[in-house]
Coordinates of C-alpha atoms in Angstrom, one line a residue:
X1 CA 23.7 -43.5 -66.3
X2 CA 23.4 -41.9 -62.9
X3 CA 24.7 -43.1 -59.5
X4 CA 25.7 -42.3 -55.8
X5 CA 28.6 -42.9 -53.7
X6 CA 29.2 -42.7 -50.1
X7 CA 32.3 -42.0 -47.9
X8 CA 32.8 -41.2 -44.4
X9 CA 35.1 -38.3 -43.8
X10 CA 36.8 -37.5 -40.5
X11 CA 39.7 -35.5 -39.0
X12 CA 42.9 -37.6 -39.3
X13 CA 43.5 -37.0 -35.5
X14 CA 40.0 -38.2 -34.6
X15 CA 40.4 -41.2 -36.9
X16 CA 43.7 -42.3 -35.4
X17 CA 42.0 -41.7 -31.9
X18 CA 39.2 -43.9 -32.8
X19 CA 41.2 -46.6 -34.5
X20 CA 39.2 -46.5 -37.6
X21 CA 40.1 -48.3 -40.9
X22 CA 41.5 -45.5 -43.0
X23 CA 41.6 -45.8 -46.6
X24 CA 43.2 -42.9 -47.8
X25 CA 44.2 -39.2 -46.2
X26 CA 42.8 -36.2 -48.2
X27 CA 46.2 -33.9 -48.1
X28 CA 44.9 -31.0 -50.1
X29 CA 42.1 -29.9 -52.4
X30 CA 41.6 -27.0 -55.0
X31 CA 38.7 -25.7 -57.0
X32 CA 38.7 -23.1 -59.7
X33 CA 36.7 -22.1 -62.8
X34 CA 38.0 -22.0 -66.6
X35 CA 36.3 -18.5 -67.0
X36 CA 35.5 -17.4 -70.5
X37 CA 37.6 -18.9 -73.1
X38 CA 35.7 -17.9 -76.1
X39 CA 35.2 -21.4 -77.5
X40 CA 31.8 -22.0 -76.0
X41 CA 30.1 -23.2 -72.8
X42 CA 31.1 -26.8 -72.8
X43 CA 34.8 -26.4 -73.5
X44 CA 37.3 -26.7 -70.6
X45 CA 40.4 -24.5 -70.2
X46 CA 43.9 -26.2 -70.1
X47 CA 45.5 -23.3 -68.3
X48 CA 42.8 -23.2 -65.6
X49 CA 43.2 -27.1 -65.0
X50 CA 47.1 -26.6 -64.8
X51 CA 46.6 -24.0 -62.2
X52 CA 44.1 -26.4 -60.4
X53 CA 46.6 -29.0 -59.9
X54 CA 49.4 -26.7 -58.8
X55 CA 47.1 -25.2 -56.3
X56 CA 45.9 -28.5 -54.7
X57 CA 49.5 -29.7 -54.5
X58 CA 50.7 -26.6 -53.0
X59 CA 47.8 -26.9 -50.4
X60 CA 48.9 -30.6 -49.6
X61 CA 52.6 -29.2 -49.3
X62 CA 53.4 -31.8 -51.9
X63 CA 55.5 -31.2 -55.2
X64 CA 53.3 -32.2 -58.2
X65 CA 56.3 -34.2 -59.4
X66 CA 55.8 -36.4 -56.6
X67 CA 52.3 -37.8 -57.5
X68 CA 52.4 -41.4 -59.1
X69 CA 48.8 -41.7 -60.3
X70 CA 46.0 -39.3 -61.5
X71 CA 42.5 -40.5 -61.7
X72 CA 41.5 -38.3 -64.7
X73 CA 38.0 -36.8 -65.2
X74 CA 38.2 -38.5 -68.7
X75 CA 35.6 -36.8 -70.9
X76 CA 36.3 -39.2 -73.8
X77 CA 35.8 -36.4 -76.3
X78 CA 38.6 -35.2 -78.9
X79 CA 38.8 -31.6 -77.3
X80 CA 38.4 -32.7 -73.7
X81 CA 41.0 -35.2 -73.5
X82 CA 43.5 -33.1 -75.1
X83 CA 43.0 -30.3 -72.9
X84 CA 43.1 -32.5 -69.7
X85 CA 46.2 -34.5 -70.7
X86 CA 47.9 -31.3 -71.7
X87 CA 47.0 -29.6 -68.2
X88 CA 48.0 -32.6 -66.2
X89 CA 51.1 -33.1 -68.0
X90 CA 52.2 -29.3 -67.6
X91 CA 51.2 -29.6 -64.1
X92 CA 53.5 -32.6 -63.0
X93 CA 56.1 -32.5 -65.4
X94 CA 58.0 -29.5 -63.7
X95 CA 61.0 -31.1 -61.6
X96 CA 60.1 -34.6 -62.7
X97 CA 63.0 -36.7 -63.2
X98 CA 63.6 -38.0 -66.9
X99 CA 61.7 -41.3 -67.4
X100 CA 59.6 -40.8 -64.2
X101 CA 56.3 -41.7 -65.4
X102 CA 52.9 -40.7 -63.7
X103 CA 50.1 -43.3 -64.4
X104 CA 46.5 -41.9 -65.1
X105 CA 43.2 -43.7 -65.7
X106 CA 39.5 -43.1 -65.5
X107 CA 36.7 -45.1 -63.6
X108 CA 34.4 -44.2 -66.5
X109 CA 35.8 -46.9 -68.6
X110 CA 34.5 -49.5 -66.0
X111 CA 31.0 -48.0 -65.1
X112 CA 30.3 -45.2 -67.5
X113 CA 29.6 -41.6 -66.8
X114 CA 27.4 -41.3 -63.5
X115 CA 26.7 -37.6 -64.0
X116 CA 26.7 -36.1 -60.4
X117 CA 28.3 -39.1 -58.9
X118 CA 31.2 -39.1 -61.3
X119 CA 33.6 -37.4 -59.1
X120 CA 32.8 -39.6 -56.2
X121 CA 33.3 -42.9 -58.0
X122 CA 36.7 -41.6 -59.1
X123 CA 37.4 -40.6 -55.6
X124 CA 36.5 -44.1 -54.3
X125 CA 38.7 -45.8 -56.9
X126 CA 41.7 -43.8 -56.1
X127 CA 41.2 -44.5 -52.3
X128 CA 40.9 -48.3 -53.1
X129 CA 44.1 -48.1 -55.0
X130 CA 46.1 -46.4 -52.3
X131 CA 44.6 -48.9 -49.7
X132 CA 45.5 -52.1 -51.5
X133 CA 48.7 -50.6 -53.1
X134 CA 47.4 -51.7 -56.5
X135 CA 47.3 -49.8 -59.9
X136 CA 44.1 -51.1 -61.8
X137 CA 43.6 -50.7 -65.6
X138 CA 41.4 -48.4 -67.5
X139 CA 39.6 -50.6 -69.9
X140 CA 39.5 -50.7 -73.8
X141 CA 42.4 -48.2 -74.0
X142 CA 44.8 -48.7 -77.1
X143 CA 46.5 -45.5 -77.9
X144 CA 46.1 -41.7 -77.0
X145 CA 43.8 -39.5 -79.2
X146 CA 45.4 -38.5 -82.2
X147 CA 45.4 -34.7 -81.1
X148 CA 47.6 -35.7 -78.1
X149 CA 51.2 -36.7 -79.0
X150 CA 52.3 -39.3 -76.5
X151 CA 55.9 -38.9 -76.8
X152 CA 55.9 -35.5 -75.4
X153 CA 53.9 -36.6 -72.4
X154 CA 55.3 -37.8 -69.1
X155 CA 51.9 -39.6 -68.4
X156 CA 50.9 -43.1 -69.5
X157 CA 47.5 -44.9 -69.3
X158 CA 47.5 -47.8 -66.9
X159 CA 46.6 -50.8 -68.9
X160 CA 47.3 -53.9 -66.7
X161 CA 46.8 -54.6 -62.9
X162 CA 50.0 -54.3 -61.1
X163 CA 51.4 -53.5 -57.6
X164 CA 52.1 -50.0 -56.7
X165 CA 56.1 -49.9 -57.0
X166 CA 58.0 -49.8 -53.7
X167 CA 59.9 -46.8 -55.1
X168 CA 57.0 -44.7 -55.8
X169 CA 55.3 -42.4 -53.4
X170 CA 51.7 -43.6 -52.3
X171 CA 50.3 -40.2 -53.7
X172 CA 47.6 -40.0 -56.0
X173 CA 45.3 -37.0 -57.4
X174 CA 41.6 -37.1 -58.5
X175 CA 40.3 -34.7 -61.0
X176 CA 36.6 -34.0 -61.7
X177 CA 35.3 -31.1 -63.9
X178 CA 31.7 -29.7 -64.4
X179 CA 30.0 -29.0 -67.6
X180 CA 30.1 -25.3 -67.1
X181 CA 33.9 -24.9 -66.6
X182 CA 34.3 -25.7 -62.7
X183 CA 37.2 -27.7 -61.9
X184 CA 38.0 -29.7 -58.6
X185 CA 41.3 -31.8 -57.7
X186 CA 41.9 -33.8 -54.6
X187 CA 45.3 -35.0 -53.5
X188 CA 45.2 -38.4 -51.6
X189 CA 48.1 -40.1 -49.7
X190 CA 48.1 -43.5 -48.1
X191 CA 48.0 -43.6 -44.3
X192 CA 51.4 -45.1 -44.3
X193 CA 52.7 -41.8 -45.1
X194 CA 51.6 -40.6 -41.8
X195 CA 52.8 -43.9 -39.9
X196 CA 55.0 -42.0 -37.4
X197 CA 51.8 -40.3 -36.1
X198 CA 50.1 -43.6 -35.5
X199 CA 49.5 -44.8 -31.9
X200 CA 51.5 -47.7 -31.1
X201 CA 49.9 -51.2 -31.6
X202 CA 48.5 -52.8 -28.6
X203 CA 51.2 -55.1 -27.5
X204 CA 51.3 -54.0 -23.9
X205 CA 51.8 -56.8 -21.4
X206 CA 48.4 -58.3 -20.4
X207 CA 47.7 -59.8 -17.0
X208 CA 48.1 -63.5 -16.7
X209 CA 44.7 -65.4 -16.8
X210 CA 42.9 -62.2 -18.0
X211 CA 39.6 -62.8 -19.8
X212 CA 38.6 -61.4 -23.1
X213 CA 35.1 -61.4 -24.4
X214 CA 34.5 -61.9 -28.3
X215 CA 31.1 -61.1 -29.4
X216 CA 29.1 -62.5 -32.3
X217 CA 25.7 -61.6 -33.4
X218 CA 23.4 -62.1 -36.3
X219 CA 19.5 -61.8 -37.2
X220 CA 18.9 -65.5 -36.9
X221 CA 20.3 -68.4 -34.8
X222 CA 21.3 -70.4 -38.0
X223 CA 23.4 -67.3 -39.4
X224 CA 24.8 -66.9 -35.9
X225 CA 26.6 -70.3 -36.1
X226 CA 27.7 -69.6 -39.7
X227 CA 29.3 -66.3 -38.6
X228 CA 31.3 -68.4 -36.1
X229 CA 32.5 -70.6 -38.7
X230 CA 33.5 -67.7 -40.7
X231 CA 35.3 -66.1 -37.8
X232 CA 37.0 -69.5 -36.9
X233 CA 38.2 -69.9 -40.5
X234 CA 39.6 -66.3 -40.5
X235 CA 41.4 -66.4 -37.4
X236 CA 43.2 -69.7 -38.3
X237 CA 44.2 -68.3 -41.5
X238 CA 45.7 -65.2 -39.7
X239 CA 47.8 -66.5 -37.2
X240 CA 49.7 -63.3 -36.7
X241 CA 46.9 -61.2 -35.4
X242 CA 46.4 -60.1 -31.8
X243 CA 43.9 -61.3 -29.9
X244 CA 43.1 -58.0 -28.4
X245 CA 42.9 -56.6 -31.8
X246 CA 40.6 -59.5 -33.0
X247 CA 38.1 -58.7 -30.1
X248 CA 38.5 -54.9 -30.7
X249 CA 37.4 -55.1 -34.1
X250 CA 34.6 -57.7 -33.7
X251 CA 33.0 -55.4 -30.8
X252 CA 33.8 -51.9 -31.4
X253 CA 33.5 -51.9 -35.3
X254 CA 30.5 -54.1 -35.5
X255 CA 26.8 -53.6 -35.5
X256 CA 25.3 -56.1 -32.7
X257 CA 22.1 -57.8 -33.8
X258 CA 19.1 -59.8 -32.1
X259 CA 20.8 -63.0 -31.9
X260 CA 24.1 -63.3 -29.9
X261 CA 26.9 -65.2 -28.5
X262 CA 29.8 -64.0 -26.2
X263 CA 33.0 -66.2 -25.9
X264 CA 35.1 -65.8 -22.9
X265 CA 38.9 -66.7 -23.6
X266 CA 42.4 -66.1 -22.3
X267 CA 44.0 -66.5 -25.6
X268 CA 43.8 -67.3 -29.3
X269 CA 43.9 -71.0 -29.0
X270 CA 41.0 -71.0 -26.5
X271 CA 39.0 -68.6 -28.8
X272 CA 39.7 -71.0 -31.7
X273 CA 38.6 -74.0 -29.7
X274 CA 35.4 -72.3 -28.2
X275 CA 34.4 -70.9 -31.8
X276 CA 34.6 -74.4 -33.0
X277 CA 32.5 -75.7 -30.1
X278 CA 29.7 -73.1 -30.9
X279 CA 29.7 -73.4 -34.5
X280 CA 29.1 -77.1 -34.0
X281 CA 26.4 -76.6 -31.4
X282 CA 28.6 -78.1 -28.5
X283 CA 27.9 -76.5 -25.3
X284 CA 30.8 -74.7 -23.1
X285 CA 30.5 -72.9 -19.8
X286 CA 32.5 -69.9 -21.5
X287 CA 30.2 -69.5 -24.3
X288 CA 27.2 -67.5 -23.6
X289 CA 24.3 -67.3 -26.0
X290 CA 20.8 -66.5 -26.5
X291 CA 18.8 -68.0 -29.4
X292 CA 15.8 -65.7 -29.3
X293 CA 15.9 -61.9 -27.8
X294 CA 12.8 -60.0 -27.6
X295 CA 13.0 -56.4 -26.8
X296 CA 15.2 -56.4 -23.6
X297 CA 15.0 -53.8 -21.2
X298 CA 17.8 -51.3 -21.0
X299 CA 17.2 -50.7 -17.3
X300 CA 20.1 -52.1 -15.3
X301 CA 19.6 -52.2 -11.6
X302 CA 22.8 -51.9 -9.0
X303 CA 21.9 -53.7 -5.7
X304 CA 23.9 -52.5 -2.8
X305 CA 24.2 -55.1 -0.2
X306 CA 24.5 -54.9 3.6
X307 CA 27.9 -55.1 5.4
X308 CA 28.4 -58.5 7.1
X309 CA 31.1 -59.1 9.8
X310 CA 34.3 -60.8 8.4
X311 CA 33.6 -59.7 4.9
X312 CA 37.3 -58.6 4.6
X313 CA 40.0 -61.2 3.8
X314 CA 43.4 -61.0 2.6
X315 CA 42.4 -61.4 -1.3
X316 CA 39.8 -58.5 -0.7
X317 CA 42.2 -56.3 1.1
X318 CA 44.5 -56.6 -2.1
X319 CA 42.0 -54.8 -4.0
X320 CA 42.6 -51.6 -2.0
X321 CA 45.9 -51.4 -3.9
X322 CA 44.1 -50.9 -7.2
X323 CA 43.7 -47.5 -8.4
X324 CA 39.8 -47.1 -8.1
X325 CA 39.9 -48.4 -4.5
X326 CA 42.8 -46.0 -3.5
X327 CA 41.2 -43.0 -4.9
X328 CA 38.0 -43.7 -2.7
X329 CA 39.8 -44.5 0.2
X330 CA 41.7 -41.4 0.1
X331 CA 38.6 -39.3 -0.5
X332 CA 36.8 -41.0 2.4
X333 CA 40.0 -40.7 4.6
X334 CA 40.0 -37.0 4.3
X335 CA 36.5 -36.6 5.5
X336 CA 36.8 -39.5 8.2
X337 CA 40.0 -37.3 9.5
X338 CA 38.0 -34.2 9.7
X339 CA 35.4 -36.0 11.8
X340 CA 37.2 -38.4 14.1
X341 CA 40.9 -36.7 14.1
X342 CA 42.6 -39.9 12.8
X343 CA 43.4 -41.6 9.5
X344 CA 42.1 -44.8 8.3
X345 CA 45.1 -45.3 5.9
X346 CA 47.4 -46.2 8.7
X347 CA 45.3 -49.3 9.6
X348 CA 45.1 -50.4 6.0
X349 CA 48.8 -50.2 5.6
X350 CA 49.3 -52.3 8.5
X351 CA 46.9 -55.0 7.1
X352 CA 45.6 -55.3 10.4
X353 CA 42.6 -57.3 10.1
X354 CA 41.7 -57.5 13.8
X355 CA 41.8 -53.7 14.2
X356 CA 39.2 -53.5 11.5
X357 CA 37.0 -56.3 12.4
X358 CA 36.8 -55.5 16.0
X359 CA 36.0 -51.8 15.1
X360 CA 32.3 -52.0 13.8
X361 CA 32.5 -48.5 12.5
X362 CA 35.8 -49.1 10.5
X363 CA 34.2 -52.4 9.1
X364 CA 31.2 -50.5 7.8
X365 CA 33.1 -47.6 6.6
X366 CA 35.6 -49.8 4.5
X367 CA 32.7 -51.6 2.9
X368 CA 31.2 -48.5 2.1
X369 CA 34.6 -47.6 0.4
X370 CA 34.6 -51.1 -1.1
X371 CA 31.2 -50.5 -2.5
X372 CA 31.8 -47.2 -4.4
X373 CA 35.2 -48.6 -5.9
X374 CA 33.1 -51.6 -7.2
X375 CA 30.5 -49.1 -8.6
X376 CA 33.1 -47.0 -10.3
X377 CA 34.8 -50.0 -11.8
X378 CA 31.6 -51.2 -13.5
X379 CA 31.1 -47.5 -14.6
X380 CA 34.6 -47.4 -16.3
X381 CA 33.8 -50.6 -18.2
X382 CA 30.7 -48.7 -19.5
X383 CA 28.1 -50.8 -17.5
X384 CA 25.8 -47.7 -16.3
X385 CA 23.0 -48.5 -14.1
X386 CA 19.7 -46.7 -14.4
X387 CA 18.5 -47.7 -11.0
X388 CA 20.1 -48.2 -7.5
X389 CA 18.7 -50.2 -4.8
X390 CA 19.9 -50.3 -1.2
X391 CA 19.7 -53.2 1.2
X392 CA 20.2 -51.7 4.8
X393 CA 23.5 -50.2 4.8
X394 CA 23.5 -50.2 1.1
X395 CA 20.8 -47.5 1.2
X396 CA 23.3 -45.0 2.4
X397 CA 25.7 -46.0 -0.5
X398 CA 22.9 -45.7 -3.2
X399 CA 21.9 -42.4 -1.8
X400 CA 25.5 -41.1 -1.8
X401 CA 26.3 -42.3 -5.3
X402 CA 22.7 -40.8 -6.6
X403 CA 24.3 -37.5 -5.2
X404 CA 21.5 -37.0 -2.5
X405 CA 24.0 -37.4 0.3
X406 CA 27.2 -35.5 0.9
X407 CA 30.1 -37.8 1.9
X408 CA 30.3 -36.1 5.4
X409 CA 26.8 -37.0 5.9
X410 CA 27.1 -40.7 4.6
X411 CA 29.7 -41.2 7.0
X412 CA 27.8 -39.9 10.0
X413 CA 24.9 -42.0 8.8
X414 CA 27.0 -45.1 8.8
X415 CA 28.1 -44.2 12.6
X416 CA 24.4 -43.9 13.5
X417 CA 23.7 -47.2 11.7
X418 CA 26.6 -49.0 13.5
X419 CA 25.5 -47.7 17.0
X420 CA 22.0 -49.1 16.1
X421 CA 23.4 -52.4 15.6
X422 CA 25.0 -52.9 18.9
X423 CA 21.9 -52.6 21.2
X424 CA 20.7 -56.2 21.4
X425 CA 22.6 -59.4 21.6
X426 CA 20.8 -61.9 19.1
X427 CA 21.5 -64.6 16.6
X428 CA 20.3 -64.2 12.8
X429 CA 19.2 -67.1 10.5
X430 CA 18.1 -67.3 6.8
X431 CA 15.3 -69.7 6.7
X432 CA 13.7 -71.3 3.5
X433 CA 10.3 -71.0 4.2
X434 CA 7.2 -68.9 3.4
X435 CA 5.9 -66.1 5.5
X436 CA 2.8 -67.9 6.2
X437 CA 4.9 -71.3 7.2
X438 CA 7.2 -69.2 9.5
X439 CA 4.2 -67.4 11.1
X440 CA 3.0 -70.8 12.4
X441 CA 6.1 -70.8 14.5
X442 CA 6.5 -67.3 15.3
X443 CA 3.1 -67.1 16.8
X444 CA 4.5 -68.9 19.9
X445 CA 7.3 -66.5 20.7
X446 CA 5.4 -63.1 21.3
X447 CA 7.8 -60.9 19.4
X448 CA 11.0 -62.3 20.9
X449 CA 11.5 -64.0 17.5
X450 CA 10.7 -61.8 14.5
X451 CA 11.2 -61.6 10.7
X452 CA 13.7 -58.7 10.0
X453 CA 13.8 -59.2 6.2
X454 CA 11.5 -60.5 3.7
X455 CA 14.1 -61.5 1.1
X456 CA 12.1 -63.6 -1.4
X457 CA 9.2 -65.8 -1.7
X458 CA 11.0 -68.7 0.1
X459 CA 13.8 -67.1 2.1
X460 CA 13.2 -65.0 5.3
X461 CA 15.7 -63.6 7.6
X462 CA 14.5 -64.0 11.2
X463 CA 16.4 -62.6 14.3
X464 CA 16.3 -64.5 17.5
X465 CA 17.2 -63.4 20.9
X466 CA 19.9 -65.6 22.5
X467 CA 17.8 -66.9 25.2
X468 CA 15.2 -68.5 22.7
X469 CA 17.8 -69.6 20.1
X470 CA 18.0 -73.4 21.2
X471 CA 14.1 -73.7 21.3
X472 CA 13.5 -72.0 18.0
X473 CA 16.2 -74.4 16.1
X474 CA 14.2 -77.3 17.5
X475 CA 11.0 -76.0 16.1
X476 CA 12.7 -75.3 12.8
X477 CA 14.0 -79.0 12.8
X478 CA 10.4 -80.4 13.6
X479 CA 9.1 -78.5 10.5
X480 CA 12.2 -79.6 8.6
X481 CA 13.1 -76.0 7.4
X482 CA 16.5 -75.5 6.0
X483 CA 18.3 -72.6 7.8
X484 CA 21.6 -71.1 8.0
X485 CA 23.0 -68.7 10.7
X486 CA 24.3 -65.6 8.8
X487 CA 26.2 -64.3 11.8
X488 CA 26.2 -63.7 15.3
X489 CA 26.0 -59.9 15.6
X490 CA 24.0 -57.3 17.7
X491 CA 20.4 -56.8 16.4
X492 CA 19.8 -53.8 14.1
X493 CA 17.5 -51.5 15.9
X494 CA 17.0 -47.8 14.9
X495 CA 17.5 -46.4 18.3
X496 CA 20.1 -43.8 17.3
X497 CA 19.8 -41.6 20.5
X498 CA 23.1 -40.0 19.7
X499 CA 21.8 -38.1 17.0
X500 CA 21.5 -34.3 18.4
X501 CA 20.4 -32.8 15.4
X502 CA 18.7 -34.8 12.5
X503 CA 18.8 -31.8 10.3
X504 CA 22.6 -31.7 10.5
X505 CA 22.5 -34.5 7.7
X506 CA 23.3 -32.7 4.4
X507 CA 21.1 -34.0 1.9
X508 CA 21.9 -32.9 -1.6
X509 CA 19.0 -33.4 -4.1
X510 CA 20.6 -33.1 -7.6
X511 CA 19.8 -34.6 -10.7
X512 CA 21.0 -38.0 -11.3
X513 CA 21.0 -40.7 -14.0
X514 CA 19.7 -43.3 -11.6
X515 CA 16.7 -43.7 -9.6
X516 CA 17.2 -44.8 -5.9
X517 CA 15.1 -47.1 -4.2
X518 CA 15.0 -48.2 -0.5
X519 CA 13.9 -51.6 0.9
X520 CA 13.0 -50.5 4.4
X521 CA 9.4 -50.6 5.4
X522 CA 7.4 -49.2 8.1
X523 CA 4.9 -51.0 10.4
X524 CA 2.2 -50.5 7.6
X525 CA 4.4 -52.2 4.9
X526 CA 5.2 -48.9 3.0
X527 CA 8.6 -48.1 1.8
X528 CA 10.3 -45.4 3.9
X529 CA 13.0 -43.1 2.2
X530 CA 16.2 -43.0 4.2
X531 CA 15.7 -39.2 5.1
X532 CA 12.2 -40.1 6.2
X533 CA 13.0 -42.7 8.7
X534 CA 12.4 -42.0 12.3
X535 CA 16.2 -42.5 13.6
X536 CA 14.9 -42.1 17.1
X537 CA 12.0 -44.5 17.3
X538 CA 12.9 -47.8 19.5
X539 CA 11.5 -50.4 17.2
X540 CA 12.7 -52.9 14.7
X541 CA 12.4 -51.8 11.1
X542 CA 11.8 -54.6 8.4
X543 CA 13.6 -55.0 5.3
X544 CA 11.1 -56.1 2.3
X545 CA 13.7 -56.8 -0.5
X546 CA 11.3 -59.2 -2.3
X547 CA 8.5 -56.5 -2.4
X548 CA 10.8 -54.1 -4.0
X549 CA 12.3 -56.4 -6.5
X550 CA 9.0 -57.6 -7.6
X551 CA 8.1 -54.0 -8.3
X552 CA 11.3 -53.4 -10.3
X553 CA 10.5 -56.5 -12.5
X554 CA 6.9 -55.6 -13.3
X555 CA 8.5 -52.1 -14.1
X556 CA 10.6 -54.0 -16.9
X557 CA 13.7 -54.4 -15.0
X558 CA 15.5 -57.7 -15.8
X559 CA 19.1 -57.0 -15.3
X560 CA 20.7 -57.1 -11.9
X561 CA 24.2 -56.4 -10.5
X562 CA 24.8 -57.0 -6.8
X563 CA 27.3 -54.6 -5.5
X564 CA 28.9 -56.3 -2.6
X565 CA 31.4 -58.8 -1.0
X566 CA 29.1 -61.9 -1.7
X567 CA 26.2 -63.4 -3.7
X568 CA 23.6 -63.5 -1.1
X569 CA 21.3 -60.7 -2.6
X570 CA 22.0 -62.3 -6.1
X571 CA 20.6 -65.6 -4.7
X572 CA 17.4 -63.8 -3.4
X573 CA 16.8 -62.3 -6.8
X574 CA 17.1 -65.6 -8.7
X575 CA 14.5 -67.0 -6.3
X576 CA 12.2 -64.0 -7.0
X577 CA 12.6 -64.7 -10.6
X578 CA 11.9 -68.5 -10.2
X579 CA 8.4 -67.4 -8.7
X580 CA 7.3 -65.3 -11.6
X581 CA 5.4 -67.7 -14.3
X582 CA 5.4 -67.3 -17.9
X583 CA 8.2 -65.0 -18.2
X584 CA 9.1 -63.8 -21.7
X585 CA 12.4 -62.0 -20.8
X586 CA 15.6 -63.8 -19.7
X587 CA 17.0 -62.3 -16.6
X588 CA 20.7 -61.4 -15.8
X589 CA 21.5 -61.6 -12.0
X590 CA 25.1 -61.1 -11.4
X591 CA 27.4 -60.9 -8.3
X592 CA 30.3 -58.6 -8.4
X593 CA 32.6 -60.9 -6.3
X594 CA 32.8 -64.3 -7.8
X595 CA 35.0 -66.1 -5.3
X596 CA 36.4 -68.4 -8.0
X597 CA 37.9 -65.8 -10.1
X598 CA 39.5 -62.1 -10.0
X599 CA 37.3 -58.9 -9.8
X600 CA 38.4 -58.0 -13.4
X601 CA 37.2 -61.4 -14.8
X602 CA 34.1 -61.1 -12.8
X603 CA 33.1 -57.8 -14.5
X604 CA 34.0 -59.4 -18.0
X605 CA 32.2 -62.4 -17.5
X606 CA 29.2 -60.2 -16.5
X607 CA 29.5 -58.1 -19.4
X608 CA 29.4 -61.1 -21.6
X609 CA 26.2 -62.2 -19.8
X610 CA 24.6 -58.9 -20.5
X611 CA 25.5 -58.8 -24.0
X612 CA 24.2 -62.3 -24.7
X613 CA 20.7 -61.3 -23.5
X614 CA 20.8 -58.0 -25.7
X615 CA 21.6 -55.5 -23.2
X616 CA 23.6 -52.5 -25.3
X617 CA 27.3 -52.9 -24.2
X618 CA 29.6 -49.8 -24.6
X619 CA 32.6 -51.7 -26.2
X620 CA 34.7 -48.5 -26.4
X621 CA 35.1 -48.7 -22.7
X622 CA 36.1 -52.3 -22.5
X623 CA 38.6 -52.3 -25.7
X624 CA 40.0 -48.9 -25.9
X625 CA 43.2 -49.0 -28.1
X626 CA 42.9 -51.9 -30.5
X627 CA 44.2 -52.0 -33.8
X628 CA 41.4 -52.2 -36.4
X629 CA 41.2 -55.8 -38.5
X630 CA 38.7 -56.0 -41.3
X631 CA 36.7 -59.0 -40.0
X632 CA 34.5 -61.2 -42.2
X633 CA 31.2 -59.9 -42.9

């Protein structure tokens, strides 16, 4: 017969770092040749084989007397067996205690001689014996070959299945010989012999109410639920397993197929409950699944929102104690001090909301910091955008994160933007109406009321000068349009008369992993790059968010994450998708800040949503240091 065998070899250090399932460790190897022995081409050499074993165990820094099992080549020929047994016995008997027997066997009694795969078959068998701590029998053995005198040997053929003795070292050797006189021997040890080098188990204290995501996948929807049943039974039968390790093993150590489900849970009891629901086709808000996945776009769009007044509250301010927020705050503060001669940190440490909220520049710069920190948190979880979209001030953040603006220039742009906001007193409304429906009203106001943002097919932002607000609201009511006042703040003009030298803005165009898209349009309705906008032109510039999102969807983008303090842009994007007929892809529209939960759990739930529709998740960024558990196939 012939055969093939496959093993994965990796350095022990790397395998431990990656938390792989380790079957055995190769401690030492040796190869040699029998040379001319005067007996013929096919005759092995006992002295060469003895020397081979001694060299291999020396390389492994192990005494040959410590080995408890040797997987022999096993020629099953009178001459070959005698020579091999003699070589093994002479190599391992030195220093071995009387009565300490080394067990031997050969996988050839099970599957025959596999020609070129004979050695790898023997290797795999020995690895399995160490992994399972069991000694398996060689079949059809009764007595040694008559040429080998059994009573003189400290080796015995293993004839029954039994546990590896607790008092014996988990060390095995594997021999394989070539027909022309080549010899090879490998020394194997159990990973338990290196246990002191293993990273500690993941028993670290977890945050209360922290969400875990448990992924399941299959090639069809029926098998998906069958897999859930297998997982359910497995977890119920292994009560001692750690939830983190379960999720680590089901995510990092699995291929992820077309049909998917992601289960959100806080503990094993919840996981069991939700697995049971999913397996029995019951709905649950924490079980996200997709029955059919076409070729999902790998494009992921981060959308950066505008800063709205009073975005900062006590819950949000606490986020600035997180490492990612502190890092960004310190980076920005260093540049802020160089420009303005004072620190932002003193204000944050005082937790004085009024100081921040009554200073428009501070409000906008803190929002800039907030968005950068959110961006980094998503990246740390392995969620990497391919495209960045900016909405008003969000354009500055996107350009900075893409590497096209220095931090100094970004802060100065925020200052110019802030001054532009302070020019005209007005009120701003979001109105649920189409452009055509609104124009029927706006035609009567002679540009005293105007559309400043086309957000979606059915939602427009309208700016109204204060003296016309009451009359305009009456017109809206008469048309039965739903509207909501966004906030009372100065109108955005782009009259940045304080800019002395526009060229002072430092633009750093570098290679970026993300394409950047603005949403500001000129009077002809063309998108205007932030660097091409006329900062001294006294006019209103319109944001055409809807047009930009339509273009991205047409280009194959279906996954959007809003980077900001609310879910306003997410609402617009969802409305845009609703207006697209005959969609074949399932979109995901996510807000970073879900008011009902923590930021960390918002990100984890978003990862579950992205996974369910087929987006490739980098699980090693989410579960970094779990202990591998062999899960059901």
